[in-house]
Coordinates of C-alpha atoms (C1' of nucleotides) in Angstrom, one line a residue:
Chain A
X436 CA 0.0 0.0 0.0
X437 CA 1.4 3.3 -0.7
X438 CA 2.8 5.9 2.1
X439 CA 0.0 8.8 2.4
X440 CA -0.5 11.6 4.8
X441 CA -3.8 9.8 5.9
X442 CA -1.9 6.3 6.4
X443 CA 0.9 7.7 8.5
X444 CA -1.9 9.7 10.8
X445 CA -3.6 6.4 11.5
X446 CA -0.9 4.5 11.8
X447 CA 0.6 7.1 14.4
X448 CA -3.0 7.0 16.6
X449 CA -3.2 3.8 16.6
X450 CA 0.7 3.2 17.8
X451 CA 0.0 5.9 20.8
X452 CA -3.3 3.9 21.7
X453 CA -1.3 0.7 21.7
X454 CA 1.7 1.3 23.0
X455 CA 1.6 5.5 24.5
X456 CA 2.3 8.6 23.0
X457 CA 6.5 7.9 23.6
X458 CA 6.0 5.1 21.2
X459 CA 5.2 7.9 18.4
X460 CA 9.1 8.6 17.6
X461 CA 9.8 9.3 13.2
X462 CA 11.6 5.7 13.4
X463 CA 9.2 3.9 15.2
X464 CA 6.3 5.1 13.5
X465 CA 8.4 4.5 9.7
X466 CA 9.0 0.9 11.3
X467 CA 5.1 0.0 11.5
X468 CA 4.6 1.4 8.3
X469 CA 7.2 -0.6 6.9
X470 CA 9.6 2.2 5.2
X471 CA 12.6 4.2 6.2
X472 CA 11.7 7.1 9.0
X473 CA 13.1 9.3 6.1
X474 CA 9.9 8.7 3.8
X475 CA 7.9 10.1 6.4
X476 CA 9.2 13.8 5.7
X477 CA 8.0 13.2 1.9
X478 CA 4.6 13.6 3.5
X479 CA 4.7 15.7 6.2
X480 CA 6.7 18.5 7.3
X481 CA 8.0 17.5 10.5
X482 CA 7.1 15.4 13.8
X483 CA 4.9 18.4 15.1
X484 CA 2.8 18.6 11.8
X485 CA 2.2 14.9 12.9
X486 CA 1.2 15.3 16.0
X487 CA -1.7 18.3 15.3
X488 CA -2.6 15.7 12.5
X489 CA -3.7 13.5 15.2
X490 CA -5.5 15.7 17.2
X491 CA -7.4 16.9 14.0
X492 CA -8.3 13.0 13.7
X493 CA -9.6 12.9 17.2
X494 CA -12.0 16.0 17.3
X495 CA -13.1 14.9 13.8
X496 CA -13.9 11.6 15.9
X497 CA -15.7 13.6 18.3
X498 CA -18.0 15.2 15.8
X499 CA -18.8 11.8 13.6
X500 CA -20.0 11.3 17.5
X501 CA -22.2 14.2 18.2
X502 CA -25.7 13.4 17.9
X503 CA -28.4 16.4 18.2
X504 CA -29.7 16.1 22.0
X505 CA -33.2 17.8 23.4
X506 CA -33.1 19.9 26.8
X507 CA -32.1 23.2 27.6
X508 CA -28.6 24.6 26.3
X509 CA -27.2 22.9 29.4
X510 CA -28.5 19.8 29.3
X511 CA -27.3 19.7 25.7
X512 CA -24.0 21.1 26.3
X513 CA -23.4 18.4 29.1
X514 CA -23.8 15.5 26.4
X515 CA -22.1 17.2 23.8
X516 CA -19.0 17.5 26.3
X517 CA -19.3 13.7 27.8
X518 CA -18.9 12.5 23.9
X519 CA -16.2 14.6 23.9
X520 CA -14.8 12.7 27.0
X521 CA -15.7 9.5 25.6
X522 CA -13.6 9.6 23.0
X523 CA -11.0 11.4 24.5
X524 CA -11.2 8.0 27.1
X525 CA -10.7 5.6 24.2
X526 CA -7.2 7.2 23.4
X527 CA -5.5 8.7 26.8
X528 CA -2.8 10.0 25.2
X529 CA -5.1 12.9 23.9
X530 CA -5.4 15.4 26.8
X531 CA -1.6 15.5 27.4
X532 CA -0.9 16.0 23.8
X533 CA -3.8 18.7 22.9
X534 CA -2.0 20.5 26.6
X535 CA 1.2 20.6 24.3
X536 CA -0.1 22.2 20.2
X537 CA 0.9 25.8 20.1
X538 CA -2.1 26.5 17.6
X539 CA -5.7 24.8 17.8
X540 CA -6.8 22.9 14.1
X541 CA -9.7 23.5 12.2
X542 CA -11.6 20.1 13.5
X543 CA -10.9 21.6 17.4
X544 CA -12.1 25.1 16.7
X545 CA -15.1 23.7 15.0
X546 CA -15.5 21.5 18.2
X547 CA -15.7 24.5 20.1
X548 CA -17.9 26.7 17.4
X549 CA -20.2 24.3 18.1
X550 CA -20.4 24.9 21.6
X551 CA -20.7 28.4 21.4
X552 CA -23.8 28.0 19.5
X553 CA -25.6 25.8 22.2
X554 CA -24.8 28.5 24.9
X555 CA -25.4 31.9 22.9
X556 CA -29.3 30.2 21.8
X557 CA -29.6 28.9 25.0
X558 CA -29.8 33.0 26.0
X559 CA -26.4 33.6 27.1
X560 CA -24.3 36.6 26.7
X561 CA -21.2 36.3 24.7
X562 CA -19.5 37.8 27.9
X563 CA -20.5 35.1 29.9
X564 CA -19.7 32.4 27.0
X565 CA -16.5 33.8 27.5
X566 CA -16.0 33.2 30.4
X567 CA -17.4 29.8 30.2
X568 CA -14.9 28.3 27.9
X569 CA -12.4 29.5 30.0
X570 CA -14.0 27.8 33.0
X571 CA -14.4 24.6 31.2
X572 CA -10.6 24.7 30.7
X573 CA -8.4 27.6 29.7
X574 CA -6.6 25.2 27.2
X575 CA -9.4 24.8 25.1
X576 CA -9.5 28.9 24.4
X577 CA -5.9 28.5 24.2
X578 CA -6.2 29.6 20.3
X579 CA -7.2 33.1 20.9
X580 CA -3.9 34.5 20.6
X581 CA -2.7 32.7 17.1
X582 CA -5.9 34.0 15.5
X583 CA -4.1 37.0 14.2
X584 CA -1.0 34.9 13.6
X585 CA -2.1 32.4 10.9
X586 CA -4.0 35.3 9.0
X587 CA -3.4 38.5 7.8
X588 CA -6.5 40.7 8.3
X589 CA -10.5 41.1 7.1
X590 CA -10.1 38.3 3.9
X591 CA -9.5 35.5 6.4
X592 CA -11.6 37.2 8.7
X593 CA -14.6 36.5 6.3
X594 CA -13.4 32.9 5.6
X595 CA -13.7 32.6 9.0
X596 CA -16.9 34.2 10.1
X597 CA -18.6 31.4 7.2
X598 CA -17.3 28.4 8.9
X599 CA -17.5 29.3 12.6
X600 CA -20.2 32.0 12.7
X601 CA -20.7 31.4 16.3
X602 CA -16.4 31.9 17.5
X603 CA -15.9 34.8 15.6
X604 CA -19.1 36.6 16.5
X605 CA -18.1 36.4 20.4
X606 CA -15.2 37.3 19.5
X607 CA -16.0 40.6 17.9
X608 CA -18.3 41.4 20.6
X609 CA -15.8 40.8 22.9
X610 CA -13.4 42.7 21.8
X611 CA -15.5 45.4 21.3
X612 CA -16.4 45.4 24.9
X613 CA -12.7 45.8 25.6
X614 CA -11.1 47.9 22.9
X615 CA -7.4 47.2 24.3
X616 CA -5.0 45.3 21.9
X617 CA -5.9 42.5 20.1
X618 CA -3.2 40.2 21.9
X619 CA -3.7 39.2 25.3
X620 CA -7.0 40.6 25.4
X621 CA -8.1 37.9 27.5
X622 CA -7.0 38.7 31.4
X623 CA -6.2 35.5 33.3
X624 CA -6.1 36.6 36.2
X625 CA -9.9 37.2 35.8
X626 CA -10.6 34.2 34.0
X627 CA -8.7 32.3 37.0
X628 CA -11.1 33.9 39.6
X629 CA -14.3 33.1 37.4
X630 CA -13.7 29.9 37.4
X631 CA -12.5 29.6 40.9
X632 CA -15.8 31.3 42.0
X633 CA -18.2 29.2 40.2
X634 CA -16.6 26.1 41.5
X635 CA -16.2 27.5 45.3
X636 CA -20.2 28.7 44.9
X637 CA -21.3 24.9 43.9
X638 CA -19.5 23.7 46.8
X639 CA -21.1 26.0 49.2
X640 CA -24.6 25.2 48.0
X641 CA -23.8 21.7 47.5
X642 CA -22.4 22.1 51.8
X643 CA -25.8 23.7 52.7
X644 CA -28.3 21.4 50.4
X645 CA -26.5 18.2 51.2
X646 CA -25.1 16.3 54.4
X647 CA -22.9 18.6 56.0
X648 CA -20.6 16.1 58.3
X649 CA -21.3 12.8 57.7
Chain B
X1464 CA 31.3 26.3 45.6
X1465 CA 30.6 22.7 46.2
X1466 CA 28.0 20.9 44.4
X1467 CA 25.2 19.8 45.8
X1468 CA 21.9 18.4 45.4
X1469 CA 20.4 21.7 46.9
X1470 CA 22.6 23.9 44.3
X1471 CA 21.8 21.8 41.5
X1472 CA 18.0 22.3 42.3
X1473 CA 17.9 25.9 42.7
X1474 CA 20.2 26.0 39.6
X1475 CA 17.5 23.9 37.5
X1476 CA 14.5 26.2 38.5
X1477 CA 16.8 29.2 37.8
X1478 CA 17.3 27.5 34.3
X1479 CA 13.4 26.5 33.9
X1480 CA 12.8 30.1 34.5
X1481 CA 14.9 32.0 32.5
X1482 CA 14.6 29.3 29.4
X1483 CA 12.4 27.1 29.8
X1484 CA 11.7 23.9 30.8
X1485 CA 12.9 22.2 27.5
X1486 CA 16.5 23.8 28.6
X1487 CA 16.9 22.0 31.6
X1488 CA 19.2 19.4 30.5
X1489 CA 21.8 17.2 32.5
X1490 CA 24.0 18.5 29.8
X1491 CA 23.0 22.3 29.7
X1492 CA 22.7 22.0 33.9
X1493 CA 25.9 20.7 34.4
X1494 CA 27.4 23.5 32.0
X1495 CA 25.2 26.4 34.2
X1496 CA 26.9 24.7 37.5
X1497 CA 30.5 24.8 35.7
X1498 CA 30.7 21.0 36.0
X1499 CA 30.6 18.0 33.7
X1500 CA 27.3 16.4 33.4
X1501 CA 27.9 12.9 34.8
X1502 CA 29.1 15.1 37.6
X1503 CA 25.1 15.3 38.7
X1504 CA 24.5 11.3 39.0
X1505 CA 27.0 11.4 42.3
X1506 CA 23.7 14.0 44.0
X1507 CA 21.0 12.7 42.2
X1508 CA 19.8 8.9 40.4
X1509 CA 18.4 10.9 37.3
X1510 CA 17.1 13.5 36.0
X1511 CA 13.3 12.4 37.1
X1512 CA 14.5 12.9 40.6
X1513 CA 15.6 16.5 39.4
X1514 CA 12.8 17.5 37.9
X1515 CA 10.3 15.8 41.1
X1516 CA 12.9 18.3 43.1
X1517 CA 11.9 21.4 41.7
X1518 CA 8.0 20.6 42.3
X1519 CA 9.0 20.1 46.1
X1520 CA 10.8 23.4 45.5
X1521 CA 7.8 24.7 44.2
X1522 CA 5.5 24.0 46.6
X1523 CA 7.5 24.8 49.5
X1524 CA 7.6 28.2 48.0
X1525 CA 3.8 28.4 47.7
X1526 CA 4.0 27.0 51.5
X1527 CA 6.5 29.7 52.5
X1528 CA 3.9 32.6 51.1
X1529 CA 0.6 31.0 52.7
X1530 CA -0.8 33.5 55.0
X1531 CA -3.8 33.0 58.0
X1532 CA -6.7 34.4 56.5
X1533 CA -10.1 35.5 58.2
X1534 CA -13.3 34.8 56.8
X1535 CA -15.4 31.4 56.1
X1536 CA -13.6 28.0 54.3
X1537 CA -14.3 29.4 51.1
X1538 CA -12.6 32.4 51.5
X1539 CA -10.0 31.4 52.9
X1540 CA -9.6 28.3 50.5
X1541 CA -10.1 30.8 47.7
X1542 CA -6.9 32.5 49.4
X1543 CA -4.9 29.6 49.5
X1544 CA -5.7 28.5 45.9
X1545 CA -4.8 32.2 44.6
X1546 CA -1.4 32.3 46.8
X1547 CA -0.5 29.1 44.9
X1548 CA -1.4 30.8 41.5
X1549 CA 0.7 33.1 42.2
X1550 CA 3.5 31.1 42.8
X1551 CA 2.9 29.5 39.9
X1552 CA 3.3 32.3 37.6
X1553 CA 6.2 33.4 38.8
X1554 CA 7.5 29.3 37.2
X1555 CA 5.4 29.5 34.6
X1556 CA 6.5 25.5 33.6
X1557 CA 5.0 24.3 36.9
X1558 CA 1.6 23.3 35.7
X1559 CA 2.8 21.3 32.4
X1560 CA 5.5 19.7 34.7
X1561 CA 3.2 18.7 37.7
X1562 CA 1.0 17.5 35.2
X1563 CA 4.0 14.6 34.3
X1564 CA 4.7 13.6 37.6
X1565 CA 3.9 9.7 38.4
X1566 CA 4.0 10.6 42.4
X1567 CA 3.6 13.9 44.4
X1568 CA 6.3 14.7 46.8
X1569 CA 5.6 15.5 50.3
X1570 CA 5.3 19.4 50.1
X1571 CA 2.5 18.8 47.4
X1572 CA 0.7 16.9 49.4
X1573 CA 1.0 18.8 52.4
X1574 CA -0.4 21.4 50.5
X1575 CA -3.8 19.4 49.7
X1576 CA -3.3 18.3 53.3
X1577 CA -3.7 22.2 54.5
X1578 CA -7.0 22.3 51.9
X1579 CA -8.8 19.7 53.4
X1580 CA -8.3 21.0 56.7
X1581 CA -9.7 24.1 55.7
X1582 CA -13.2 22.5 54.1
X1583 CA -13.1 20.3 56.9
X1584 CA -13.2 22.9 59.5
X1585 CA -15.6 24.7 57.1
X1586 CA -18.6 21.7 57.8
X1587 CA -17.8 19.8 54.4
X1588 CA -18.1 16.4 54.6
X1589 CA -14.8 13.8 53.5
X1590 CA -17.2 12.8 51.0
X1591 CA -18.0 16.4 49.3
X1592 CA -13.9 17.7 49.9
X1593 CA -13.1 14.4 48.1
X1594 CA -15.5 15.3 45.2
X1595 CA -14.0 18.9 45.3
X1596 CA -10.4 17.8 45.1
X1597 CA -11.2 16.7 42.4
X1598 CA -13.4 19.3 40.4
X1599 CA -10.3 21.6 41.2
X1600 CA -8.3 19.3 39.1
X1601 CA -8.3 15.2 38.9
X1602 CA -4.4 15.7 38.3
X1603 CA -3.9 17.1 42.2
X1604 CA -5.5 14.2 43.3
X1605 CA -3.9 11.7 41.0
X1606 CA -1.7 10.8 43.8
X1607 CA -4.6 8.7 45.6
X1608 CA -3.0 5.4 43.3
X1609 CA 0.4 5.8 44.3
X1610 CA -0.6 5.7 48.4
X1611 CA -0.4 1.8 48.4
X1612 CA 3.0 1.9 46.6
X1613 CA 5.2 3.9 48.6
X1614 CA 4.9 2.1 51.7
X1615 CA 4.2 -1.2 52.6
X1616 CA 0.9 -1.4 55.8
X1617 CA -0.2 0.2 58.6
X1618 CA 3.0 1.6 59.8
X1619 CA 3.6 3.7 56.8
X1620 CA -0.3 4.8 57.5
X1621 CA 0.4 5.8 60.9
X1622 CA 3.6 8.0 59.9
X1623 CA 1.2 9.6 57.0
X1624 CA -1.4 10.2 59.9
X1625 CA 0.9 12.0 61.9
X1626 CA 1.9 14.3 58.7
X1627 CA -1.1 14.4 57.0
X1628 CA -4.0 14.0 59.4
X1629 CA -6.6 16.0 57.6
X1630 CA -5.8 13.9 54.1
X1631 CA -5.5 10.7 56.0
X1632 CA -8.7 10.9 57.7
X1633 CA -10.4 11.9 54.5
X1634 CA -8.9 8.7 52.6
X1635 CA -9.7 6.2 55.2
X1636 CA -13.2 7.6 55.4
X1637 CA -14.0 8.0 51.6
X1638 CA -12.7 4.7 51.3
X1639 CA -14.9 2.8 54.0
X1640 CA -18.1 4.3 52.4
X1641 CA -16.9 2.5 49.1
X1642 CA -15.6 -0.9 50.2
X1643 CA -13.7 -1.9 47.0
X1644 CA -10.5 -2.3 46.1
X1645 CA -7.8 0.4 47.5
X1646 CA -7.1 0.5 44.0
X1647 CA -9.1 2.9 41.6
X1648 CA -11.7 3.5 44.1
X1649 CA -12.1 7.2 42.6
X1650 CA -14.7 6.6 40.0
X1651 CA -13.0 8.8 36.9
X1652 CA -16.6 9.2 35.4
X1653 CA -18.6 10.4 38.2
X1654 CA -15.8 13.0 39.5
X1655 CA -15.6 14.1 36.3
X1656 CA -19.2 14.7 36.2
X1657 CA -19.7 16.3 39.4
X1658 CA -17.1 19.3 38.3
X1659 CA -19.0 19.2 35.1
X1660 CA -22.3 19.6 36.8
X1661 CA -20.8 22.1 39.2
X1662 CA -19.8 24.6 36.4
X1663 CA -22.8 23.9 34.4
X1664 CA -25.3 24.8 37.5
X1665 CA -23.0 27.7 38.4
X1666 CA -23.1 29.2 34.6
X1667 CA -26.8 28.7 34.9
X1668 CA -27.3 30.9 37.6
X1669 CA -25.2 33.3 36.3
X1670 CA -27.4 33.8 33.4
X1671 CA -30.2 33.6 35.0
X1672 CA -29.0 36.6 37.2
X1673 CA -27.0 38.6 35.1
X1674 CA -27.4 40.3 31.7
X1675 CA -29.1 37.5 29.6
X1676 CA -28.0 38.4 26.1
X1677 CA -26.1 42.0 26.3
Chain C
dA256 C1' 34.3 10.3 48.0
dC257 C1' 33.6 12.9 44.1
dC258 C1' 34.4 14.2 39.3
dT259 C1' 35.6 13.1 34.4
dG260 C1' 35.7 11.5 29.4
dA261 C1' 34.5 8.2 26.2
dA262 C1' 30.9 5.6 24.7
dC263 C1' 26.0 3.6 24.0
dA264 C1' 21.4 3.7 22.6
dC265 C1' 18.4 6.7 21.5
dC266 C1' 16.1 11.3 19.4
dG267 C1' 14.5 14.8 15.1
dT268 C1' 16.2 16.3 11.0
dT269 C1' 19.5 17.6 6.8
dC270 C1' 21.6 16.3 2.7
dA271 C1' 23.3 13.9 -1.2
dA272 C1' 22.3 10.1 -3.6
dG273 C1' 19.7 6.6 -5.7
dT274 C1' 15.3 4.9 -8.7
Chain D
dA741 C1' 8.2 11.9 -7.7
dC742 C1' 9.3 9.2 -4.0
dC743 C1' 12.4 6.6 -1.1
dT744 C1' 16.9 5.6 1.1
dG745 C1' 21.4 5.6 3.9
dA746 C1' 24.8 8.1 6.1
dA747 C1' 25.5 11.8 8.9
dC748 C1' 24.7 15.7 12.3
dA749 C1' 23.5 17.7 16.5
dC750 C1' 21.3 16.6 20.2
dC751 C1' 19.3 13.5 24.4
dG752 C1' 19.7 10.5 29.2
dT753 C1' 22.6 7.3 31.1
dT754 C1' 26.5 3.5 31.9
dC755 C1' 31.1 2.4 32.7
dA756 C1' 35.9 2.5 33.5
dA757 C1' 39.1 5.5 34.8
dG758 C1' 41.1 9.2 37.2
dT759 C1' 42.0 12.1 41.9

DNA sequence: ACCTGAACACCGTTCAAGT
DNA sequence: ACCTGAACACCGTTCAAGT
């Protein structure tokens, strides 16, 4: 069979989900694909262009997953994130390795478009979205700073606003709620304390509903 | 000056600081300490041992700035959790490298120790402060696997109970009300969960309460 | 006892050469 | 065009040798 971009991606997920993410070395991976670990490069840039491959492959896993839920926006967003972890259980390798791309892929973003969407028809405000995501893990929002990088300006703007209406409309809004730069717009120190918050609130209410010293 | 294993520590967070985790090498330390790098394997077995050294380090540090606080469990958990975010972004490789550690060392632990005492005090139940160690982050209570491996019985247990009384009581509690194996008795799922639901019921209220759709 | 230099078994990647 | 082998600049670590 020949060598292919899509045959060295699989290959490489399934040698992390057999034998760890360490396993994934240029030789190693060349060996179970029976070919030099020189081939590989004819393919793929380098080991890193790998390795976001993969975790393109898992959140496009993810979404063959989704299935439309009923409820209210949380109710929905709650399965929508346990078929995240789901998957994300069948291949362990994937939180530490997601912790480690510098810029989020396409599959990921759309991941988290998606989410967007539940919360902003479920009522809330894009403020509070924001916040959210960073809640839910301030890796996943991790992107914001590259968006400017891998672009230059309004043309890829538009692009973008097409495929992920939802991400790039909270992020104009915003943005526009805090005209500083565009870098580092996000303050996490802020983001650190919202999150704190909501998590020390549920405990307090869950202290007063529940068994306090059992 | 002499080496030492203290030297070579505060020379490897010195070196994770100013470049970088991914510069702390038994070559590049050695060269920072004006010594060869085999030099290191007469004050330390490896380079794991290093790196486990600098998260004691850290967490001393963190231990060094906690203050008394006034104010109910929250607060002053809330306190205690900010004191160590600050700590943290002074090293701002701590959270990637705790997040590789197999076992936590004994000022880490002390640390959670010092938590539980304070939801403890607060009312909380071992059960909910066991659910809450988690929601604030299933890797600071990954340690829960390793407490069977690094010591052998009761006698360990009773040392640990004289260290870490709060923790100890906690364990020994949470375990009898699940009578499984030691092993794995943290159900990954339903922790998971739980945080989920916490943030979920916490962003609901929040838009309940606040500007729904600014 | 502590430190050293050469060496080993690995990495990712470059480069010139093959077909 | 695709694939290869040798080589380079790195790793962590072992081992025999120095003092």
């Amino acid at each position: 069979m020949k060598l292919s971009r899509d045959r060295i991606l699989e290959t490489a997920v399934a040698l992390a989900d057999s034998h760890g993410l360490e396993a994934v070395t240029m030789r190693r991976l060349a060996d179970e694909l029976g070919v030099e670990a020189m081939s590989l490069y004819h393919h793929t840039p380098n080991k890193d262009a790998i390795l976001n491959g993969i975790v393109d492959l898992l959140f496009l896993e993810i979404a063959a997953e989704l299935r439309p839920t009923e409820g209210t926006w949380a109710q929905q967003l709650r399965a929508r994130i346990l078929t995240a972890r789901r998957v994300q259980v069948r291949h362990p390798w994937a939180p530490a390795l997601i912790a480690t791309r510098a810029a989020p892929g396409l599959p990921m973003v759309t991941y988290v478009d998606g989410a967007i969407k539940l919360m902003h028809d479920g009522g809330l405000s894009y403020d509070l979205i924001h916040h959210a995501m960073h809640a839910f893990g301030s890796r996943i929002f991790g992107f914001v700073q590259e968006l400017d990088d891998n672009g230059s300006g309004n043309e890829s703007m538009a692009e973008m606003a097409a495929l992920l209406p939802n991400l790039v409309a909270m992020l104009t809004e915003v943005q526009h709620d805090d005209p500083d730069s565009t870098l580092g717009w996000c303050d996490d120190q802020t983001e650190f304390e919202f999150a704190l918050d909501l998590l020390l609130d549920g405990l307090a209410r869950a202290a007063e509903a529940g068994a306090i010293r059992n």
